[in-house]
Short mmCIF file of C-alpha atoms and ligand atoms in Angstrom, two decimals:
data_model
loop_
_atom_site.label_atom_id
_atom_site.label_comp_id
_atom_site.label_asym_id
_atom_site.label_seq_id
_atom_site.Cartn_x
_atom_site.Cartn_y
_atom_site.Cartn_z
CA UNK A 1 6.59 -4.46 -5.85
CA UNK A 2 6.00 -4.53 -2.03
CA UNK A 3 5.84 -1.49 0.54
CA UNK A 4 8.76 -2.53 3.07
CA UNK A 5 7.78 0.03 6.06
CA UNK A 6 3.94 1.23 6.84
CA UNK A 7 2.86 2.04 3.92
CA UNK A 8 2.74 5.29 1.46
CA UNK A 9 6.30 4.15 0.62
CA UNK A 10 5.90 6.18 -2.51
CA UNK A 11 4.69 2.79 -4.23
CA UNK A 12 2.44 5.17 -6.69
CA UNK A 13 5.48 6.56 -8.17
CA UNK A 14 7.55 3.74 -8.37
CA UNK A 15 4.75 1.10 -10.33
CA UNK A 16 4.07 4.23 -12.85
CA UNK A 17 7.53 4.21 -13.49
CA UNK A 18 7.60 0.25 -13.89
CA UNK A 19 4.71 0.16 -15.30
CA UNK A 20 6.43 1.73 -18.51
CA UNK A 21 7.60 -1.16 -19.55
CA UNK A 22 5.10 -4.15 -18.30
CA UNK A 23 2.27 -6.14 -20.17
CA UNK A 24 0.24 -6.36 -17.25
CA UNK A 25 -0.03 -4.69 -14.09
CA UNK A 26 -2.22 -6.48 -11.15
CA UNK A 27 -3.58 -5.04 -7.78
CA UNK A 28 -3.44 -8.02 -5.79
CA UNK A 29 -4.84 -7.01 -2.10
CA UNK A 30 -6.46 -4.09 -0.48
CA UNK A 31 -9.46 -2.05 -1.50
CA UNK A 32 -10.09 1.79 -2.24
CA UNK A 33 -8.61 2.79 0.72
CA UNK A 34 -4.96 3.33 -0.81
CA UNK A 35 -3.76 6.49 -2.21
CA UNK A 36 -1.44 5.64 -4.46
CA UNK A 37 0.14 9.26 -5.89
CA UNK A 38 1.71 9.26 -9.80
CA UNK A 39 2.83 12.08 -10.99
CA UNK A 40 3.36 11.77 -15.08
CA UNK A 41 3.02 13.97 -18.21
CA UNK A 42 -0.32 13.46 -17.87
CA UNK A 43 -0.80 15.70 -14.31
CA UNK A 44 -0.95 14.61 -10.49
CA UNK A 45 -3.49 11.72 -9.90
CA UNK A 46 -4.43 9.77 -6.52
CA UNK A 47 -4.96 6.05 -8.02
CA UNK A 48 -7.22 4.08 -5.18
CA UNK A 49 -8.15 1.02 -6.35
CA UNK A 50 -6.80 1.52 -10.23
CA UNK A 51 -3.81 -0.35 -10.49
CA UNK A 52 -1.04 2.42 -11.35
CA UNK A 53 -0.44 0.90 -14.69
CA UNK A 54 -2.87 2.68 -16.32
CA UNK A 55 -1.03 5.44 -17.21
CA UNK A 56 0.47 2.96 -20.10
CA UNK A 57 -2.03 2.37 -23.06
CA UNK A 58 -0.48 -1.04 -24.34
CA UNK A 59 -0.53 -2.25 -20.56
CA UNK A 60 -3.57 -4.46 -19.04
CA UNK A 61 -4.56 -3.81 -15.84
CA UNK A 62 -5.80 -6.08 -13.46
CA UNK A 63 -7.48 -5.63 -10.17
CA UNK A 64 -7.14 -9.05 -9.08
CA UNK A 65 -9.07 -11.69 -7.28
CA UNK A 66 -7.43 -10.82 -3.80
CA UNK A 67 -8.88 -7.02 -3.86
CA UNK A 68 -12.08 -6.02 -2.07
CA UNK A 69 -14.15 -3.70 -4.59
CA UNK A 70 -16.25 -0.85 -4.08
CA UNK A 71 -17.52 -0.85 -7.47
CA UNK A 72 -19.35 2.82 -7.69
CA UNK A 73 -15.92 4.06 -6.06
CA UNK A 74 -14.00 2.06 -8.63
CA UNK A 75 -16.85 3.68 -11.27
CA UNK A 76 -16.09 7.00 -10.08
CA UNK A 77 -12.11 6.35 -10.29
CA UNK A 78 -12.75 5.65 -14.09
CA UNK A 79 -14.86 8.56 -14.73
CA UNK A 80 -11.73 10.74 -13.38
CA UNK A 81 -9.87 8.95 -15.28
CA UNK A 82 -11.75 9.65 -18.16
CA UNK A 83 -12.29 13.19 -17.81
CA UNK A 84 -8.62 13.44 -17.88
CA UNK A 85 -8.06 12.12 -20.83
CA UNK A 86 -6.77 8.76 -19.89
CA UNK A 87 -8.07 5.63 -21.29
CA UNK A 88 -9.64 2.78 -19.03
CA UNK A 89 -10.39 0.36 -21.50
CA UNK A 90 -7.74 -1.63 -20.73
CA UNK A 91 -9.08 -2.43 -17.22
CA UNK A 92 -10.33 -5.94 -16.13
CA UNK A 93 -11.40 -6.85 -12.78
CA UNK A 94 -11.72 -10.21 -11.54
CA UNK A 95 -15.06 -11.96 -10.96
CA UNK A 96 -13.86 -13.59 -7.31
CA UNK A 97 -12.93 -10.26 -5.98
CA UNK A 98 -15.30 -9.49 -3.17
CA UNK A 99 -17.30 -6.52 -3.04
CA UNK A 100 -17.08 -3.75 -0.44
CA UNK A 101 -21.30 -2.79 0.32
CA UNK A 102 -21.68 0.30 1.79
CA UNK A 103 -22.96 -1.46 5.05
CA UNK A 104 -19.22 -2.63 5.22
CA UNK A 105 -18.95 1.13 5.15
CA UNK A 106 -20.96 2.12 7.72
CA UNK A 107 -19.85 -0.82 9.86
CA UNK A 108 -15.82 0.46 9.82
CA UNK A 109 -17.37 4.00 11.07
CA UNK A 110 -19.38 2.19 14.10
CA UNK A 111 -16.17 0.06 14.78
CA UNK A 112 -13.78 2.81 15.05
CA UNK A 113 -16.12 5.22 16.96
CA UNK A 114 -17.03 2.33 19.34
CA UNK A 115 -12.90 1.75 19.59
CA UNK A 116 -12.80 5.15 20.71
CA UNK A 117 -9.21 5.44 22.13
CA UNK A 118 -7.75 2.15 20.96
CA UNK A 119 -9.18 2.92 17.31
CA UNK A 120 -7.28 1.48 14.32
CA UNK A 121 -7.12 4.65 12.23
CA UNK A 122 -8.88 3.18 9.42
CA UNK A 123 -9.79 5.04 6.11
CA UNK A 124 -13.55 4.19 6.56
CA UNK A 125 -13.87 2.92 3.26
CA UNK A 126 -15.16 -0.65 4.23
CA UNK A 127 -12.02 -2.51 3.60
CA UNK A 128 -11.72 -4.36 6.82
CA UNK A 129 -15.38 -5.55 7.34
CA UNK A 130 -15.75 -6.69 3.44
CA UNK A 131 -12.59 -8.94 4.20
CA UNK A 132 -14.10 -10.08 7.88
CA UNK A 133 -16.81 -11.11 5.91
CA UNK A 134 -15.30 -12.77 3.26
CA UNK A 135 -13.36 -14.93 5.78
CA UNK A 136 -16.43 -15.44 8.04
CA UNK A 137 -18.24 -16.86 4.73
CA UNK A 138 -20.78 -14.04 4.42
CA UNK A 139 -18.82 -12.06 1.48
CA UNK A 140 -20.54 -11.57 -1.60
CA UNK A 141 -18.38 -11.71 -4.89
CA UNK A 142 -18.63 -9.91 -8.00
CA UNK A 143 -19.44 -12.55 -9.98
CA UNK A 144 -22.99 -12.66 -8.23
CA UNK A 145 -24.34 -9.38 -9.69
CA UNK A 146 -24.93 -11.08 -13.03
CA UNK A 147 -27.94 -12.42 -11.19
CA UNK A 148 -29.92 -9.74 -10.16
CA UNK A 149 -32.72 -11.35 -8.19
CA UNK A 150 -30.78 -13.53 -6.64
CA UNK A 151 -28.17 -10.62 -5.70
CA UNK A 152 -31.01 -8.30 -4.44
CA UNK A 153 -32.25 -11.59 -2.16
CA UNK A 154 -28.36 -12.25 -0.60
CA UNK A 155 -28.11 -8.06 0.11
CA UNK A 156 -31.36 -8.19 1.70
CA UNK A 157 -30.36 -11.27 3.85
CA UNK A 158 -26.92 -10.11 4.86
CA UNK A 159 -28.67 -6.45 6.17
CA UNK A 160 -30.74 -8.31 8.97
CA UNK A 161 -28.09 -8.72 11.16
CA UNK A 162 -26.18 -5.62 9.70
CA UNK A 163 -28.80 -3.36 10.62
CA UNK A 164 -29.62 -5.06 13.69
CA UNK A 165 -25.92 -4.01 14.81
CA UNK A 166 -26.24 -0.23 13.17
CA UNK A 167 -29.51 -0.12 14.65
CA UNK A 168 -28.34 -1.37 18.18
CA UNK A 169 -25.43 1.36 18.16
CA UNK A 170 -27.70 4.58 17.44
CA UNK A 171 -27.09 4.48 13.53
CA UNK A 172 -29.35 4.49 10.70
CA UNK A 173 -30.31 0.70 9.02
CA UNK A 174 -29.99 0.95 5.17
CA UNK A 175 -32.77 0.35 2.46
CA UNK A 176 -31.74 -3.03 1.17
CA UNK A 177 -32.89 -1.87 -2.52
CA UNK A 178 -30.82 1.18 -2.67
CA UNK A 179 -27.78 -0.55 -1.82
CA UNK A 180 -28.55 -3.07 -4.25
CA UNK A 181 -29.25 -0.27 -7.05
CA UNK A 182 -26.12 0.99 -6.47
CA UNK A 183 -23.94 -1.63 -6.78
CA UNK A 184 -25.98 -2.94 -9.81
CA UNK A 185 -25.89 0.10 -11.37
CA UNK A 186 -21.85 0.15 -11.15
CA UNK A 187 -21.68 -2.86 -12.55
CA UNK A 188 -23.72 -2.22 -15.17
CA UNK A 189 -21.13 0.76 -15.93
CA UNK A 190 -17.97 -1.61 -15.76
CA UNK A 191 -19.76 -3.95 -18.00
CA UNK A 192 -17.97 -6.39 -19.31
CA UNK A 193 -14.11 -5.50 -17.85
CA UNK A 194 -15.70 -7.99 -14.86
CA UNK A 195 -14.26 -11.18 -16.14
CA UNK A 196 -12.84 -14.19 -15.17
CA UNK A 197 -8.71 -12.87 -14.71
CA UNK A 198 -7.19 -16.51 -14.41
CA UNK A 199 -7.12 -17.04 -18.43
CA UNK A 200 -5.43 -13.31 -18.90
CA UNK A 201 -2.77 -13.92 -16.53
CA UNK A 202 -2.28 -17.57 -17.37
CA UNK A 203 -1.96 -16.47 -21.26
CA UNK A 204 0.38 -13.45 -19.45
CA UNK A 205 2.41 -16.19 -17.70
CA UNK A 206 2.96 -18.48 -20.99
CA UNK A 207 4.08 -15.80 -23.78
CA UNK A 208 6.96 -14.70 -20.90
CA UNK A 209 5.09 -11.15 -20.76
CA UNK A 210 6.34 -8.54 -17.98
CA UNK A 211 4.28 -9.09 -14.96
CA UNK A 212 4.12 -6.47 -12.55
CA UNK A 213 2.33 -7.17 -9.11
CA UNK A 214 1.05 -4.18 -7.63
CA UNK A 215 1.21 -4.09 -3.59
CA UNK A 216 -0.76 -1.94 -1.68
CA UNK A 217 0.60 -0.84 2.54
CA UNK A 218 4.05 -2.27 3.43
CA UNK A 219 4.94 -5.16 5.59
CA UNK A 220 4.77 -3.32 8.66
CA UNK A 221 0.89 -3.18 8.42
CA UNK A 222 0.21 -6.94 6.81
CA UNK A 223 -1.94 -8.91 8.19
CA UNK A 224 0.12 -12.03 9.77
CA UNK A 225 3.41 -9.82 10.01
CA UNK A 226 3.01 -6.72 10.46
CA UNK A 227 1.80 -5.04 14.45
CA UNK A 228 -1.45 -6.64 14.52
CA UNK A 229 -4.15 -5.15 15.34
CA UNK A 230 -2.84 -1.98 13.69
CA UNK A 231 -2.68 -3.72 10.20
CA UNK A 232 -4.54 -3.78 7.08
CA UNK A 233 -7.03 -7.23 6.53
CA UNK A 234 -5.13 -8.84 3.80
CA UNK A 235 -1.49 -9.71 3.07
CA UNK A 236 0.96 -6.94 0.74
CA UNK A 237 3.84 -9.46 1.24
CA UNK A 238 5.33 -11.05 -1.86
CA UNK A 239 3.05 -13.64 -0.70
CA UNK A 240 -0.06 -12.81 -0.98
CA UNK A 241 0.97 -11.41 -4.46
CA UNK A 242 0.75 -15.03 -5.73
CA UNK A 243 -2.86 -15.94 -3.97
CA UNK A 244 -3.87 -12.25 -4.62
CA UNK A 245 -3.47 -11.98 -8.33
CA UNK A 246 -3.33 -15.57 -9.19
CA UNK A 247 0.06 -16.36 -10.58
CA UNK A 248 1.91 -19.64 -9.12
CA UNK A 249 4.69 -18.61 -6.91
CA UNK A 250 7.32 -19.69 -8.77
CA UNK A 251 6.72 -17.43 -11.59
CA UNK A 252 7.74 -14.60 -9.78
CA UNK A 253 11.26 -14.10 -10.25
CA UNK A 254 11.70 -10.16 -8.76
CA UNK A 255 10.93 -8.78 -5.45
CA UNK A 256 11.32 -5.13 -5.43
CA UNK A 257 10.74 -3.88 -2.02
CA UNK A 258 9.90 -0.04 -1.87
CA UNK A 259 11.23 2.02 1.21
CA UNK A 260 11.27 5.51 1.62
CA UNK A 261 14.57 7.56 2.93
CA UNK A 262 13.01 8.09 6.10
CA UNK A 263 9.58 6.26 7.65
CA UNK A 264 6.12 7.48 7.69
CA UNK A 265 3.31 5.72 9.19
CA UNK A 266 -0.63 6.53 8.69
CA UNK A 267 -2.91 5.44 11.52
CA UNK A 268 -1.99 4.09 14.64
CA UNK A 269 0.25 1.73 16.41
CA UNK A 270 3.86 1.41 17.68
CA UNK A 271 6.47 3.85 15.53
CA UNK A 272 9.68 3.69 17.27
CA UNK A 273 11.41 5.80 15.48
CA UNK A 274 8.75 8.81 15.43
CA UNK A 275 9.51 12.28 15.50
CA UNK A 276 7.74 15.15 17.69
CA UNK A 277 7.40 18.86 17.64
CA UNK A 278 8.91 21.22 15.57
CA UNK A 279 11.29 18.33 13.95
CA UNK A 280 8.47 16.45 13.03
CA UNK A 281 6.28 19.49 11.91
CA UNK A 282 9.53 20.19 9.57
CA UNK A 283 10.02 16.93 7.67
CA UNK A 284 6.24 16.64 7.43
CA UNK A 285 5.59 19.98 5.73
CA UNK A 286 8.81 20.00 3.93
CA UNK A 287 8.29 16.52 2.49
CA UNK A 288 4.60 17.30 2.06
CA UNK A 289 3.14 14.02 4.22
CA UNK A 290 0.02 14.07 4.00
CA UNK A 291 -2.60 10.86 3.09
CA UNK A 292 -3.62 10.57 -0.25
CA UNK A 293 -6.93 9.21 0.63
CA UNK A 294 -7.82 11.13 3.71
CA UNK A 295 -5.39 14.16 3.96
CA UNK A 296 -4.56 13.15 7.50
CA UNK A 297 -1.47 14.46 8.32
CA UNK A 298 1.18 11.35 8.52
CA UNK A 299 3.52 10.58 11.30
CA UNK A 300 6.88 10.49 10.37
CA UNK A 301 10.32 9.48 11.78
CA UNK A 302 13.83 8.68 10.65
CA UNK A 303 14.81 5.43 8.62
CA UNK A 304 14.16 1.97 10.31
CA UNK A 305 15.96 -0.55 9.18
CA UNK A 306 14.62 -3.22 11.74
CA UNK A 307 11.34 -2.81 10.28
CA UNK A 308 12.57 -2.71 6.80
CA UNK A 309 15.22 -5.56 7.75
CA UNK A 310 11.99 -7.77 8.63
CA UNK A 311 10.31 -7.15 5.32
CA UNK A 312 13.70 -8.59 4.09
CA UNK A 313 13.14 -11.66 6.02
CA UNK A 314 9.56 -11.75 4.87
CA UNK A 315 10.05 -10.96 0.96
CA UNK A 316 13.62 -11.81 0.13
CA UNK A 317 13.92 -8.67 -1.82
CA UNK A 318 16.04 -9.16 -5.40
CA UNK A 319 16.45 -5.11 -4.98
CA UNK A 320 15.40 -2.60 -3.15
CA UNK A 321 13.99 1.39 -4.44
CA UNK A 322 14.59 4.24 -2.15
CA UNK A 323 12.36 7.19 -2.85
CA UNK A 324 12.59 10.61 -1.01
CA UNK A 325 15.72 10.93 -1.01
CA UNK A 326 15.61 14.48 -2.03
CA UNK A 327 13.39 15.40 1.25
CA UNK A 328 16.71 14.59 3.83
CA UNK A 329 18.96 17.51 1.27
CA UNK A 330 18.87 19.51 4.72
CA UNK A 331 20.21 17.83 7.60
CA UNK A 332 24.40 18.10 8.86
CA UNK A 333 23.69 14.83 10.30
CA UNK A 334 21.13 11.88 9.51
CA UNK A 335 19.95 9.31 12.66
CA UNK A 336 19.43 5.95 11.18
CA UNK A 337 17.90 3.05 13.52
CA UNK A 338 19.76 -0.39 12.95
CA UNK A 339 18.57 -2.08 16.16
CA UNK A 340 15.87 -1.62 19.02
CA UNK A 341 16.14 -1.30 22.86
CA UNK A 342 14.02 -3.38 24.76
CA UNK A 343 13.91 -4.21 28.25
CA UNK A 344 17.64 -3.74 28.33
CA UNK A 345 18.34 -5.49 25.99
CA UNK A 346 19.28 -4.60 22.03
CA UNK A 347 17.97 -6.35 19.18
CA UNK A 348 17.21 -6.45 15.62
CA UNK A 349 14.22 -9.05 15.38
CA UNK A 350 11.05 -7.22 15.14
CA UNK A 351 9.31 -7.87 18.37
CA UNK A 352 5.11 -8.16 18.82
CA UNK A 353 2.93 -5.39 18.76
CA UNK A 354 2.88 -4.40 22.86
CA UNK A 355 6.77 -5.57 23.09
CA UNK A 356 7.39 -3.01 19.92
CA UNK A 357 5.92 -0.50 21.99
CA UNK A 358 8.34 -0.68 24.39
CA UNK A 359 11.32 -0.16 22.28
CA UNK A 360 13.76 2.76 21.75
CA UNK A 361 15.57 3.12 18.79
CA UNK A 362 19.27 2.52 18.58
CA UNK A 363 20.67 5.42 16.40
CA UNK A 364 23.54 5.55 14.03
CA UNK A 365 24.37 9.14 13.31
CA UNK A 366 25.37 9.30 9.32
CA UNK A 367 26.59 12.40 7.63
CA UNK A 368 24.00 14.22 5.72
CA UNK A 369 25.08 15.80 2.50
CA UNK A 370 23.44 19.08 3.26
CA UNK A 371 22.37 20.32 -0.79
CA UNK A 372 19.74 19.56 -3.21
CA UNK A 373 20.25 16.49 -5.08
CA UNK A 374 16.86 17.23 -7.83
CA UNK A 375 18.51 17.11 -11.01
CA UNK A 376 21.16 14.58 -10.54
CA UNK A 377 20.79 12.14 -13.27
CA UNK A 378 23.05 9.15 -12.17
CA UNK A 379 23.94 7.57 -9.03
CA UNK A 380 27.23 8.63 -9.26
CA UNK A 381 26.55 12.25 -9.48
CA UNK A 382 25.19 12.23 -6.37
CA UNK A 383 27.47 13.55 -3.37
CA UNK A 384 29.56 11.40 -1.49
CA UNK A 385 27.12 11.40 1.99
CA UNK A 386 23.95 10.34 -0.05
CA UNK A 387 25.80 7.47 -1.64
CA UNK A 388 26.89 6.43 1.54
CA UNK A 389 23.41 6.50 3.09
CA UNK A 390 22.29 4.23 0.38
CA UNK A 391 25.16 1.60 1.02
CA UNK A 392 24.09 2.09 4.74
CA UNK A 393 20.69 0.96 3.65
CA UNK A 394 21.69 -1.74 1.85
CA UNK A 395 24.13 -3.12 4.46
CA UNK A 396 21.83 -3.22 7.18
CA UNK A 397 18.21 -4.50 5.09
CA UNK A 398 20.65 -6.98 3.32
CA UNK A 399 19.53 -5.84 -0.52
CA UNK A 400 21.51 -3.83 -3.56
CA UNK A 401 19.24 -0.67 -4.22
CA UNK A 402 18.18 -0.43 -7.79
CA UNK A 403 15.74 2.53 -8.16
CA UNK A 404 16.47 6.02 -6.56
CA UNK A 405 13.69 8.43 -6.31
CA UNK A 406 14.40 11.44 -6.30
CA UNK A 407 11.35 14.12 -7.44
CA UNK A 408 7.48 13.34 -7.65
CA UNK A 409 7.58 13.36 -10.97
CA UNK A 410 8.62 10.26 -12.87
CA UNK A 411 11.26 11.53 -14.32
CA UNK A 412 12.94 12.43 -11.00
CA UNK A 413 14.15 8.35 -11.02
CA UNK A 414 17.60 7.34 -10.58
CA UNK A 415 18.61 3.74 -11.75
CA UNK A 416 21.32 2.22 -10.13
CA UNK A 417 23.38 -0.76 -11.05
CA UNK A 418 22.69 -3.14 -7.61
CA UNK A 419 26.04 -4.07 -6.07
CA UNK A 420 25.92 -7.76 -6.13
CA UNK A 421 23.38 -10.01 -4.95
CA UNK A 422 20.93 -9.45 -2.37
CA UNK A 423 21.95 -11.36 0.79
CA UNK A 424 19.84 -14.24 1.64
CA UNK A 425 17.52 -12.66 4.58
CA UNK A 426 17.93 -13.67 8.43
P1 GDP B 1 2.23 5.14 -1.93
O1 GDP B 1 0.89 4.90 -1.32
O2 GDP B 1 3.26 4.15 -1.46
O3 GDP B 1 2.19 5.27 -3.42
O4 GDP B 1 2.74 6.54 -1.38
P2 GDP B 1 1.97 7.93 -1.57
O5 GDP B 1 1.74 8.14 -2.99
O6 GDP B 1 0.84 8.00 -0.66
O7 GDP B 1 3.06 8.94 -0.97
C1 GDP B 1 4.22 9.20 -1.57
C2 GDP B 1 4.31 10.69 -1.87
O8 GDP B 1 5.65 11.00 -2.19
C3 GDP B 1 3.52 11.15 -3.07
O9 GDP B 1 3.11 12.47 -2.86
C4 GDP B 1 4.55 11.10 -4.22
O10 GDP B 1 4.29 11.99 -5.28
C5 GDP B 1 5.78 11.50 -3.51
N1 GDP B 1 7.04 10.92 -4.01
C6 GDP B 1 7.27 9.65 -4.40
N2 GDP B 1 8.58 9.47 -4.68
C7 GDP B 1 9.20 10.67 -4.44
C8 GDP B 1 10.55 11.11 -4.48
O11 GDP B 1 11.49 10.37 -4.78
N3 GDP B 1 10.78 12.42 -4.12
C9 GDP B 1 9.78 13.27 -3.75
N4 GDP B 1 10.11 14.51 -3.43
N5 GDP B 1 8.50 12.88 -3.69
C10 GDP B 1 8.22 11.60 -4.02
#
């Protein structure tokens, strides 16, 4: 399950949902800095790092070997877990994962601040710098807290050069013991749910259980495809599923991309299809956008199917779910983007970053259905415009839609039969 816009597709919802009827559910990128929202018998929850599956008690859940950890966040996760009355035993997290410190921490602060107008619009949770490290060879993975000294002697070794750079940019160096303590400390909580994940998923793989692969963002903000440098550091394509959570490629047999009715977008970079003003202020506080893990309010726009036509191209979605579609119940008329303006010229190929930001959006003006569709418990009861709007979608991305969301709550799910195959992408 992939986000196939810029994120907060309403991927929360859509795993719980899945998650139902899965074996095992992996995380396989990212770190604490989503905010995945479920909303289930149980209550409202904000899942960060806790693969959404964990609302099902027969279900493992796996937070894989492509995931950068925070464990005393991930601790803390569990403990609200807990005191909610939902079990975490179930939870295993993989040994090769790397972990975020909190000098990664305090190094995505000093980044963005030194940014200062071209600033990514991180969460500040350390994601980025734990995965520049891991690529520059200086990560440390979880594995390595089972020896202590050792661990306290790589932490004290990595924070000479970390603190030389806090220190050089006016911030405070850390006490190489109490990060250590810390982290130990958390692990000592998670215990023995820090295992080797290869054997589970293997095992997973051989008895032909249900295998659901968690992504985190949407294509728009991966790593190789989506507008660079406004991206996340790892990859939430189908691809990076299989490196991510360690499952061969070929064992993954659906791609369910996850778009919302309209687009939203968290942080910065080019948005061509953004809304200003009161129209904005209107779908935002009407559709509640607002980030799950920082309560920024979210930018938001009308539907882009160039950008979700892309994450076509990059995923070759078997279906498609559309969530939200309640929020557009108001509008006479619905713009939809199905090609960009560039230069004079029109397109549909998703240019680079600094070309993107010289697009315009080419607008198709669909009929809205104007009436609230909460309660509808079939595709086919819901009015004619709606319907239509879905075909739209799936004309233009190129893939049947399966899953209709619309309501929070999990029950608020329409399934619908997928008219014929998905169309191979390009
Ligand atoms: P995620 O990161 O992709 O899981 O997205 P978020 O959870 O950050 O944002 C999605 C928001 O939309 C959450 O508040 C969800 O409860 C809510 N949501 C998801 N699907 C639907 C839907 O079909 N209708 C409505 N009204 N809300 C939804």
């Amino acid at each position: 399950m992939v986000g196939a816009q810029w994120g907060d597709e309403g991927k929360g919802k859509i795993t719980d949902y899945l998650a139902q009827q899965a074996d095992v559910v992996i995380r396989y990128q990212g770190g604490s800095n989503a905010g995945h929202t479920v909303v289930n018998e149980h209550g409202t929850f904000k899942l960060h790092l806790v693969p959404s599956g964990i609302f099902n008690p027969s279900a493992l859940c796996v937070v894989g070997p492509g995931t950068v950890v925070d464990l005393p966040a991930l601790v803390e996760e569990l403990e609200m877990l807990a005191s909610r009355g939902i079990g975490t035993a179930n939870l295993r997290v993989s040994d090769r994962a790397h972990l975020v410190l909190p000098y990664h921490i305090a190094l995505d602060r000093l980044d963005e601040r030194e940014r200062g107008r071209r600033r990514l619009g991180t969460t500040g949770r350390g994601v980025g710098p734990a995965y520049a490290d891991k690529v520059a060879r200086h990560g440390i993975q979880l594995y390595e807290v089972r020896d202590e000294r050792r661990f306290r002697t790589r932490v004290a070794h990595e924070l000479l050069v970390k603190n030389a750079i806090l220190e050089r940019f006016g911030d405070a160096p850390l006490d190489p013991r109490e990060v250590a303590d810390a982290v130990l400390a958390a692990a000592a909580r998670l215990g023995d749910r820090i295992v080797d994940t290869l054997p589970i998923v293997e095992r997973a793989v051989a008895q032909d259980a249900r295998i659901l692969l968690e992504g985190q963002l949407g294509a728009m903000r991966d790593l190789d495809w989506g507008i660079y440098p406004y991206v996340t550091s790892s990859n939430p394509l189908a691809g990076g599923a299989a490196v991510g959570a360690g499952i061969p490629a070929r064992h993954i047999t659906r791609v369910i991309g996850v778009v919302k009715a309209y687009s939203t977008a968290v942080g910065e970079g080019p948005f061509p299809t953004e809304l200003t003003g009161r129209e904005a202020d209107e779908l935002r506080e009407r559709a509640n956008e607002y980030g799950a893990t920082t309560g920024r309010p979210r930018r938001v726009g009308w539907f882009d199917a160039v950008a979700s036509r892309h994450a076509h191209r990059l995923n070759a979605f078997t279906e498609l779910a559309v969530t939200k579609l309640d929020m557009l119940g108001r509008y006479e008329r619905i713009p939809f983007c199905v090609a960009y303006e560039i230069d004079g010229r029109r397109t549909t190929d998703m240019p680079p970053t600094s070309v993107l930001e010289r697009a315009t959006p080419c607008y198709e003006e669909l009929a809205g259905w104007a009436s609230d569709i909460t309660g509808v418990t079939g595709r086919a009861g819901l009015p004619r415009q709606a319907d239509a709007y879905l075909r739209r979608i799936e004309e233009v991305v190129g893939a049947p839609v399966s899953i209709v969301g619309i309501g929070p709550e999990r029950t608020a799910t329409l399934l619908s039969r997928p008219r014929g195959a998905a169309r191979p992408p390009g």
